[in-house]
Amino acid sequence: MRETLNRDTAINLAILALLVATAVAAHLLGEGFAVTLATKAAIFGLAGVGLNLALGYGGLISFGHAAFFGIGGYVTAILASHAAAGTPVATLPFTVMGSNEMLGIWPMAMLAAGLAALAIGALSLRTSGVYFIMVTLAFAQMLYYFAISWPRYGGEDGLSFYVRNSFPGLNTFAPIQYFAICATLLAVALAFTAVVTQSRFGLALQAARQNSQRTVAVGIRPYAIRLTAFVLSGMIVGLAGSLYADLNRFVSPAMLSWHMSGEIMVFVILGGVGRLCGPVAGAAIFILLEHVLGGISDYWQALLGLLLLGIVLFAPGGLIGIVTKRGRHA
Amino acid sequence: MTRLLELRDVTASYGPVQALFGITLDLDQGEVVALMGRNGMGKTTTIRCISRLMPHSGGSLRLAGRDVAGLSAPKVARLGVGLVPEGRRCFAPLTVAENLTVAARPGPWDMARVCALFPRLQERMGQVARTLSGGEQQMLAIGRALMTNPRLLVLDEATEGLAPVVRQEIWAGVRRLKSEGLSILLVDKSLSEIASVADRAVIVERGATVWQGGIADLTADLTDRYLGV
Amino acid sequence: MLLAEQALNGLQYGMMLFLMAAGLTLVFGVMGLINLAHGSLYMTGAFACAAVAAATGSFWLGLVASLAAAAAAGALVEIAVIRRLYARDHLDQVLATFALILVFSEGTRWLFGSFPLYLKLPGSLSGAVVLPGGLHYPLFRLVIIGFGAAVALGLWWLITRTRLGIRIRAGEADREMIGALGVDIARLYTIVFALGAALAGLAGALVGTIQSVQVGMGEPVLILAFVVVVIGGIGSIKGAFIGALLVGMTDTLGKALLPGLLSRVLDASSANTVGASLASVLIYVLMAVVLILRPQGLFGARA
Amino acid sequence: EPVKVGMITTLSGGGAGLGVDTRDGFLLALKNAGDAGKQVELVIEDDQQKPDVAVQIADKMIQSEQVDVLTGIVWSNLAMAVVPAAVAQDKFYLSTNAAPSQLAGAGCNPKYFSVSYQNDNLHEAAGAHATDAGIGKVFIMAPNYPAGQDSLAGFKRYYKGEVVSEIYTQVGQTDYAGEIAQIRASDADAVFFFLPGGMGIAFMKQYAESGVGKPVIGPAFSFSQDILPAVGDAALGVRNTAQWSKDLDNEANKAFVETFQAEYGRLPSLYAAQAYDTANLLLSAVAKADVGDADAFRAALAEADFPSVRGKFRFGPNQHPIQDYYVREVVREGEVLTNKIIGPAMADHGDAYAEQCKM
Amino acid sequence: MPEPKLNEPILEIRGLRKAFGALLATDDVSLDLRPGEIHALIGPNGAGKSTLIKQIVGEIRPDAGSIRFEGQVIDGLGAAARARLGLARSFQVSSVIPDFTVLQNVMLAVAGASGTVFRFHLPALADRKLTEPALFHIEQAGLAGRHLVPAARLSHGERRKLEIAMALALRPRAFLLDEPMAGMGLEGGRQLTAILSELRNEAPILLVEHDMDAVFALADRISVLVYGRVIATGSVAEIRANPEVRRSYLGEDA
Ligand SMILES: Nc1ncnc2c1ncn2[C@@H]1O[C@H](COP(=O)(O)OP(=O)(O)OP(=O)(O)O)[C@@H](O)[C@H]1O
Ligand SMILES: Nc1ncnc2c1ncn2[C@@H]1O[C@H](COP(=O)(O)OP(=O)(O)OP(=O)(O)O)[C@@H](O)[C@H]1O
Ligand SMILES: [Mg+2]
Ligand SMILES: [Mg+2]
């Protein structure tokens, strides 16, 4: 037991180190775009880490996490575009000014995503299993269609804000510096997840996933536990959405689409459900494959599909499962 | 008399954890054999190997002279092994009637005979198995196995959770089945009942057969040593 | 009059949805398998129909081809991929069938090119008929209503009245146990999956005929089909049927009535856009409300 | 030293047909130009029709591959995601198709040229045509997103009759029974619709089945060569508006249509024609100026000194085309369906946003 | 909350009724559980014993009737709240957390009963406030040395023991045990009889059981439930002598 724990920790650290090393090496070699790819991997990894808290540890298969990703993104873009235009975001009930400070934007993005997760989770968690998957999807689709047709912030065209938001002491425009920000937040989220999942709360969350009848019988309300996890998860994904908006300096309803939800889910499953760094590995591999295969043929997505198939069939437990040589429920 | 079931030094593992270290067991046509041992000693695992619910890793396992190593679980069942598994495992969303017919094969056992054996099931015919009481589910599991008209009935703690009267009925039923020539392999904790029906007993300890013999030879010394009584 | 026609449209759309969802109901509702590639099988049917109809000039041969091609694709997928995943987590099925979507989509594009295909109604089914009450209604839409009803009845009979149906449901409840009782569940599942695929393919061919046959046509269908199955309650054919009609009605009447209702409080142009926006989320609102009030769907037994 | 051009277009998924035509048209122009074509080094990437992917490809092309010119985007929402940032980083962007109003008006930029049209143009031409044809009452319909809203606004801008009903459909909708019922019930004389891609195919087929029979007008998108075969006979006789048609009578067009058919074995679509023109415009500028000298290069582009397949072609003050628009009719030529010009819709037409452009 | 007086019932059930469709699973049941006693509840299969327990712990809602626990009416409380008040139940069919080790399962019970699951920072496995009591109860239930085995890998009987360990770890004010002897094996059953016999001093036990050896050895009082109704309550001797009970439940050899 102790031994596998150490092994897991080593793998987790190795994955993170590999990601950082890739970015640094690319930077030194002058491959700016590779740094951007690594940043994208870190951001998607962060979104996956967020989803993993609900999905992997809590068993809450949400097909609607794009909602939080998109909300984080839109909050960022709206604040930034208002800051650029010098107009207030809202005047009622109190005046909210735009901002182009990441340190100011992140809490707002997380707050908005967290509130949305609270509302969506409170309703969705009345259901379970596949029904839960579908209700979360339904809520995300509502937001998606709303964003497409609401002209105020660009509708389907999306919203650009041209200049990346700023962070004190850093030049966020330099790819490597922005990578550093994202990677640091990823590390923080990982540490947070590691601590939370090993706490009493984490014990209860994982128990509620596997056997909610038993969890109730020992005096724990699974609903409260799950809702808390769902909100935490939504907040992390919201943060990822904010970072993604800044990476592209652009948001669009595509961030809210079910494809996005599906993709985040794929990162988690690909890397290994319920493994701390699984989503990071999953996102990194997915992006790498996308990038490498994209150059091979017009029909590269078919190749990607075949590779993913190979991984599911021959590597139960995801990529991390291959390394640790044991399945998910070993 | 042909040998219906023959296990020689069977070993098996759950992943990396070995559970069976050498089970040896014989069961002749028409015989009732009791498999005994403390909790966690490998009784259920032995039965899972016989039903091909898991592969054995060593030794030999023959059913009616056939090596079962290459067979699938449905094949073995169709060769005549009727399993009443530990924990009942009724099909929860199916009704009692559906549970009984789902795997039925032609033979002397049909709906009417099963209902005669367990009138309670008759009463609950249209109810889904999920909502049956524990004992009702147990009856259903036995009925379901009988409906496949097996040559060898395998009962893994089939009287667990049954009211004393019903338990007596089931033992009476087992005796009746035996008298009709059905072969039975059973796991149970009631020594007196086993003594009344079994021909022979096999005792397992830590995944290996430690004693095998006629039921009359099962001394208090043995039961004390291996079963803790 | 218009309202009557719209109600008929709602019914017709519901039937169309049921057709699209029928294969999914079988595979997902009854076998318990999350098959995201359902839409791909739908697309396979449509492409097979279009290709064969173009080559032979017969829509009916195309229809047969759609059934055959989708069933074959389904059987192949089951044997090569799905079969290895029953014992695994639902999530592995999600990843695997997501991968299958990519393979199917790009494979189809590779075979048939990037442009939409032509598929048209045979003369015997095209044109409009006059219904009692003087309503002109396209014949083909009536045919779809007929197909939908027939498939619903057939499925219901298969699942609840045949031993095959009982065995499938038993297999979903406890796969290992049904095997231990002597039922070769692996073969059974291949058959059922192929049947589900064939239904998806048939729907693709029928519906594709009056829509467009192109890569990606299956994706919206997938989500809609899931919505229908879930509203009705997983595992219930009756539920899927009623869910489909409900979604069809809600969608059609919502689109028809909302802008009008809103124009009483908003100016015409914004009533139109806002109304259309609301109409597009209406089925999701419906689903969310149904599930929040009845977490197991309208006719679902399991929560 | 050749000019490096980055093409971002849709090469996978459901929308790939448009991207493939864009790419093929562009490549054909380079090929037809012979040695001059070698002056352009082209890198092509698939945007998967996702805006965020398009942004990242643009970043990559600008940062790592140091392209001088970007082009190729099919969809407006992707263009809105890429173009402003690209021109802000001093790259030229030549649009082969998408030309949203924001980039024509206040958001115009010296480095941004639309070689196709302004998004509203085809709809405006349809409006003008409906007026000319004496259609008194019309039923208009488009999907509920910005391009759809612009389309109906564009139509109404030049339509002088009465709009009896204005309907927004769902994005991606494939069943139009409800809308067709409303059309039937309305007292409109004709229907104008903008439904790109599969939406248009589905609508046209269902409309033909319904027996409603009111004449239909639309922009060229639902009747372009890429999807016309899929719509089939249902499209026969439909009037649609475009700035180009395969039967436009000029040398450049004849050569284009001929070589395109020879090279790819199919008829070119509007998107192919626009990309072909874009490539030729680029080549004309490359011949005159060094891309490193931005002002000179821009001036060379603005001259639009190239043989356009549209015949007449010049840029307006916001660097969007001022050109003629035609009414086409869908006809059958032997086995294939295609378009034939039946008359002018608007002449020397610019766009409604040029005034807001301060450049 | 008023301190319950000595010998006043800890658990009082009055007029409980529950119907499933046409079936009256619980038919006007009234029952007490007094301090220090083992009150056995026996009856034929399907009589409604488990249904009664489920109503007491709040898993299903009765159609009518009321339940009072330590002087407080608990009808409005959810199942988790009742568990935290000190109503511990064990399941007829083992219900454990499969991927958790035996230790984690029991720790969960310790944490749950103390109402401290909303702690996010301390690693639970290193928390001696959880591990020490958990290990104690694991040993008590006869699973010593198996604490690092995942519950999914336990044999049936071992899982039954884990079920007991978790009930013990809740340190409740009353135990509701649904067939704890089932699957235990001879030795395990004997050990459990000894444990329960001691346990009654800690908290009273409502014991549903078909193992008559255990019931007769342990029970202070026995109630017999048939078709949802309590047909008799009395001492071991009284019940054994009751002809109706002998016929409908015990059979010839009691
Ligand atoms: N699914 C499993 N995975 C891993 N190990 C298992 C599994 N099932 C049982 N074991 C282990 O195999 C051994 C034998 O278990 P088995 O179930 O055969 O015992 P048993 O004799 O039937 O006991 P009981 O009387 O408690 O039912 C035990 O040590 C148990 O821990
Ligand atoms: N949800 C339900 N729907 C319909 N009937 C039910 C439901 N739950 C239980 N029943 C029925 O109620 C009766 C009482 O069931 P219960 O489980 O309480 O019996 P029990 O006394 O515990 O029996 P056993 O000793 O066999 O466990 C049974 O006939 C059972 O089939
Ligand atoms: Mg066992
Ligand atoms: Mg019970």
JSON list of C-alpha atoms and ligand atoms in Angstrom, two decimals, chain B residues 12-20 35-48 54 86 156-157 160 187 204 206-207, chain E residues 146 149-161 183-185, ligand 1:
[
{"chain": "B", "resi": 12, "resn": "ALA", "atom": "CA", "xyz": [-7.03, -20.16, -8.62]},
{"chain": "B", "resi": 13, "resn": "SER", "atom": "CA", "xyz": [-6.37, -16.48, -8.01]},
{"chain": "B", "resi": 14, "resn": "TYR", "atom": "CA", "xyz": [-8.18, -13.19, -7.90]},
{"chain": "B", "resi": 15, "resn": "GLY", "atom": "CA", "xyz": [-5.71, -11.09, -9.85]},
{"chain": "B", "resi": 16, "resn": "PRO", "atom": "CA", "xyz": [-2.49, -11.25, -7.90]},
{"chain": "B", "resi": 17, "resn": "VAL", "atom": "CA", "xyz": [-4.11, -12.79, -4.82]},
{"chain": "B", "resi": 18, "resn": "GLN", "atom": "CA", "xyz": [-4.16, -16.56, -4.82]},
{"chain": "B", "resi": 19, "resn": "ALA", "atom": "CA", "xyz": [-7.29, -17.94, -3.20]},
{"chain": "B", "resi": 20, "resn": "LEU", "atom": "CA", "xyz": [-7.17, -21.65, -3.97]},
{"chain": "B", "resi": 35, "resn": "LEU", "atom": "CA", "xyz": [-18.22, -28.39, 1.06]},
{"chain": "B", "resi": 36, "resn": "MET", "atom": "CA", "xyz": [-17.24, -27.07, 4.46]},
{"chain": "B", "resi": 37, "resn": "GLY", "atom": "CA", "xyz": [-14.83, -24.63, 6.01]},
{"chain": "B", "resi": 38, "resn": "ARG", "atom": "CA", "xyz": [-14.58, -21.35, 7.88]},
{"chain": "B", "resi": 39, "resn": "ASN", "atom": "CA", "xyz": [-15.33, -17.96, 6.37]},
{"chain": "B", "resi": 40, "resn": "GLY", "atom": "CA", "xyz": [-12.94, -16.98, 3.62]},
{"chain": "B", "resi": 41, "resn": "MET", "atom": "CA", "xyz": [-11.43, -20.42, 3.16]},
{"chain": "B", "resi": 42, "resn": "GLY", "atom": "CA", "xyz": [-12.34, -20.82, -0.49]},
{"chain": "B", "resi": 43, "resn": "LYS", "atom": "CA", "xyz": [-15.71, -22.54, -0.73]},
{"chain": "B", "resi": 44, "resn": "THR", "atom": "CA", "xyz": [-17.30, -19.98, -2.97]},
{"chain": "B", "resi": 45, "resn": "THR", "atom": "CA", "xyz": [-14.17, -19.65, -5.05]},
{"chain": "B", "resi": 46, "resn": "THR", "atom": "CA", "xyz": [-14.22, -23.39, -5.65]},
{"chain": "B", "resi": 47, "resn": "ILE", "atom": "CA", "xyz": [-17.80, -23.15, -6.81]},
{"chain": "B", "resi": 48, "resn": "ARG", "atom": "CA", "xyz": [-16.98, -20.21, -9.08]},
{"chain": "B", "resi": 54, "resn": "MET", "atom": "CA", "xyz": [-13.49, -17.66, -13.07]},
{"chain": "B", "resi": 86, "resn": "GLU", "atom": "CA", "xyz": [-24.01, -16.91, -2.78]},
{"chain": "B", "resi": 156, "resn": "ASP", "atom": "CA", "xyz": [-23.93, -21.93, -2.00]},
{"chain": "B", "resi": 157, "resn": "GLU", "atom": "CA", "xyz": [-25.46, -21.13, 1.37]},
{"chain": "B", "resi": 160, "resn": "GLU", "atom": "CA", "xyz": [-29.15, -18.33, 4.48]},
{"chain": "B", "resi": 187, "resn": "VAL", "atom": "CA", "xyz": [-22.23, -25.27, 1.19]},
{"chain": "B", "resi": 204, "resn": "VAL", "atom": "CA", "xyz": [-11.25, -26.73, 2.97]},
{"chain": "B", "resi": 206, "resn": "ARG", "atom": "CA", "xyz": [-6.92, -21.73, 3.40]},
{"chain": "B", "resi": 207, "resn": "GLY", "atom": "CA", "xyz": [-7.86, -22.72, -0.12]},
{"chain": "E", "resi": 146, "resn": "ARG", "atom": "CA", "xyz": [-7.68, -8.06, 7.46]},
{"chain": "E", "resi": 149, "resn": "VAL", "atom": "CA", "xyz": [-7.89, -5.75, 2.40]},
{"chain": "E", "resi": 150, "resn": "PRO", "atom": "CA", "xyz": [-10.33, -3.95, 0.09]},
{"chain": "E", "resi": 151, "resn": "ALA", "atom": "CA", "xyz": [-13.88, -4.85, 0.97]},
{"chain": "E", "resi": 152, "resn": "ALA", "atom": "CA", "xyz": [-14.48, -6.15, -2.55]},
{"chain": "E", "resi": 153, "resn": "ARG", "atom": "CA", "xyz": [-11.96, -8.89, -1.89]},
{"chain": "E", "resi": 154, "resn": "LEU", "atom": "CA", "xyz": [-13.56, -10.17, 1.27]},
{"chain": "E", "resi": 155, "resn": "SER", "atom": "CA", "xyz": [-15.43, -13.42, 1.30]},
{"chain": "E", "resi": 156, "resn": "HIS", "atom": "CA", "xyz": [-19.12, -13.29, 2.01]},
{"chain": "E", "resi": 157, "resn": "GLY", "atom": "CA", "xyz": [-18.76, -14.10, 5.68]},
{"chain": "E", "resi": 158, "resn": "GLU", "atom": "CA", "xyz": [-15.96, -11.61, 6.16]},
{"chain": "E", "resi": 159, "resn": "ARG", "atom": "CA", "xyz": [-18.14, -8.95, 4.62]},
{"chain": "E", "resi": 160, "resn": "ARG", "atom": "CA", "xyz": [-20.87, -9.77, 7.12]},
{"chain": "E", "resi": 161, "resn": "LYS", "atom": "CA", "xyz": [-18.32, -9.20, 9.86]},
{"chain": "E", "resi": 183, "resn": "GLY", "atom": "CA", "xyz": [-23.42, -16.04, 6.39]},
{"chain": "E", "resi": 184, "resn": "MET", "atom": "CA", "xyz": [-21.33, -15.99, 9.53]},
{"chain": "E", "resi": 185, "resn": "GLY", "atom": "CA", "xyz": [-20.37, -19.61, 9.70]},
{"chain": "F", "resi": 1, "resn": "LIG", "atom": "N1", "xyz": [-13.54, -10.85, -5.63]},
{"chain": "F", "resi": 1, "resn": "LIG", "atom": "C1", "xyz": [-12.47, -11.18, -4.90]},
{"chain": "F", "resi": 1, "resn": "LIG", "atom": "N2", "xyz": [-11.29, -10.54, -5.11]},
{"chain": "F", "resi": 1, "resn": "LIG", "atom": "C2", "xyz": [-10.21, -10.86, -4.39]},
{"chain": "F", "resi": 1, "resn": "LIG", "atom": "N3", "xyz": [-10.20, -11.77, -3.41]},
{"chain": "F", "resi": 1, "resn": "LIG", "atom": "C3", "xyz": [-11.35, -12.44, -3.13]},
{"chain": "F", "resi": 1, "resn": "LIG", "atom": "C4", "xyz": [-12.54, -12.16, -3.87]},
{"chain": "F", "resi": 1, "resn": "LIG", "atom": "N4", "xyz": [-13.52, -12.96, -3.39]},
{"chain": "F", "resi": 1, "resn": "LIG", "atom": "C5", "xyz": [-12.96, -13.69, -2.39]},
{"chain": "F", "resi": 1, "resn": "LIG", "atom": "N5", "xyz": [-11.65, -13.39, -2.24]},
{"chain": "F", "resi": 1, "resn": "LIG", "atom": "C6", "xyz": [-10.73, -13.98, -1.31]},
{"chain": "F", "resi": 1, "resn": "LIG", "atom": "O1", "xyz": [-10.63, -15.36, -1.59]},
{"chain": "F", "resi": 1, "resn": "LIG", "atom": "C7", "xyz": [-10.62, -16.10, -0.38]},
{"chain": "F", "resi": 1, "resn": "LIG", "atom": "C8", "xyz": [-11.67, -17.19, -0.45]},
{"chain": "F", "resi": 1, "resn": "LIG", "atom": "O2", "xyz": [-12.95, -16.60, -0.51]},
{"chain": "F", "resi": 1, "resn": "LIG", "atom": "P1", "xyz": [-14.30, -17.40, -0.69]},
{"chain": "F", "resi": 1, "resn": "LIG", "atom": "O3", "xyz": [-15.34, -16.44, -1.04]},
{"chain": "F", "resi": 1, "resn": "LIG", "atom": "O4", "xyz": [-14.06, -18.54, -1.62]},
{"chain": "F", "resi": 1, "resn": "LIG", "atom": "O5", "xyz": [-14.52, -17.95, 0.77]},
{"chain": "F", "resi": 1, "resn": "LIG", "atom": "P2", "xyz": [-15.70, -18.79, 1.36]},
{"chain": "F", "resi": 1, "resn": "LIG", "atom": "O6", "xyz": [-15.09, -20.04, 1.85]},
{"chain": "F", "resi": 1, "resn": "LIG", "atom": "O7", "xyz": [-16.80, -18.91, 0.40]},
{"chain": "F", "resi": 1, "resn": "LIG", "atom": "O8", "xyz": [-16.10, -17.91, 2.63]},
{"chain": "F", "resi": 1, "resn": "LIG", "atom": "P3", "xyz": [-17.54, -17.52, 3.24]},
{"chain": "F", "resi": 1, "resn": "LIG", "atom": "O9", "xyz": [-17.94, -18.60, 4.12]},
{"chain": "F", "resi": 1, "resn": "LIG", "atom": "O10", "xyz": [-17.26, -16.29, 4.01]},
{"chain": "F", "resi": 1, "resn": "LIG", "atom": "O11", "xyz": [-18.47, -17.29, 2.08]},
{"chain": "F", "resi": 1, "resn": "LIG", "atom": "C9", "xyz": [-10.84, -15.11, 0.73]},
{"chain": "F", "resi": 1, "resn": "LIG", "atom": "O12", "xyz": [-9.62, -14.92, 1.38]},
{"chain": "F", "resi": 1, "resn": "LIG", "atom": "C10", "xyz": [-11.26, -13.83, 0.08]},
{"chain": "F", "resi": 1, "resn": "LIG", "atom": "O13", "xyz": [-10.69, -12.75, 0.72]}
]
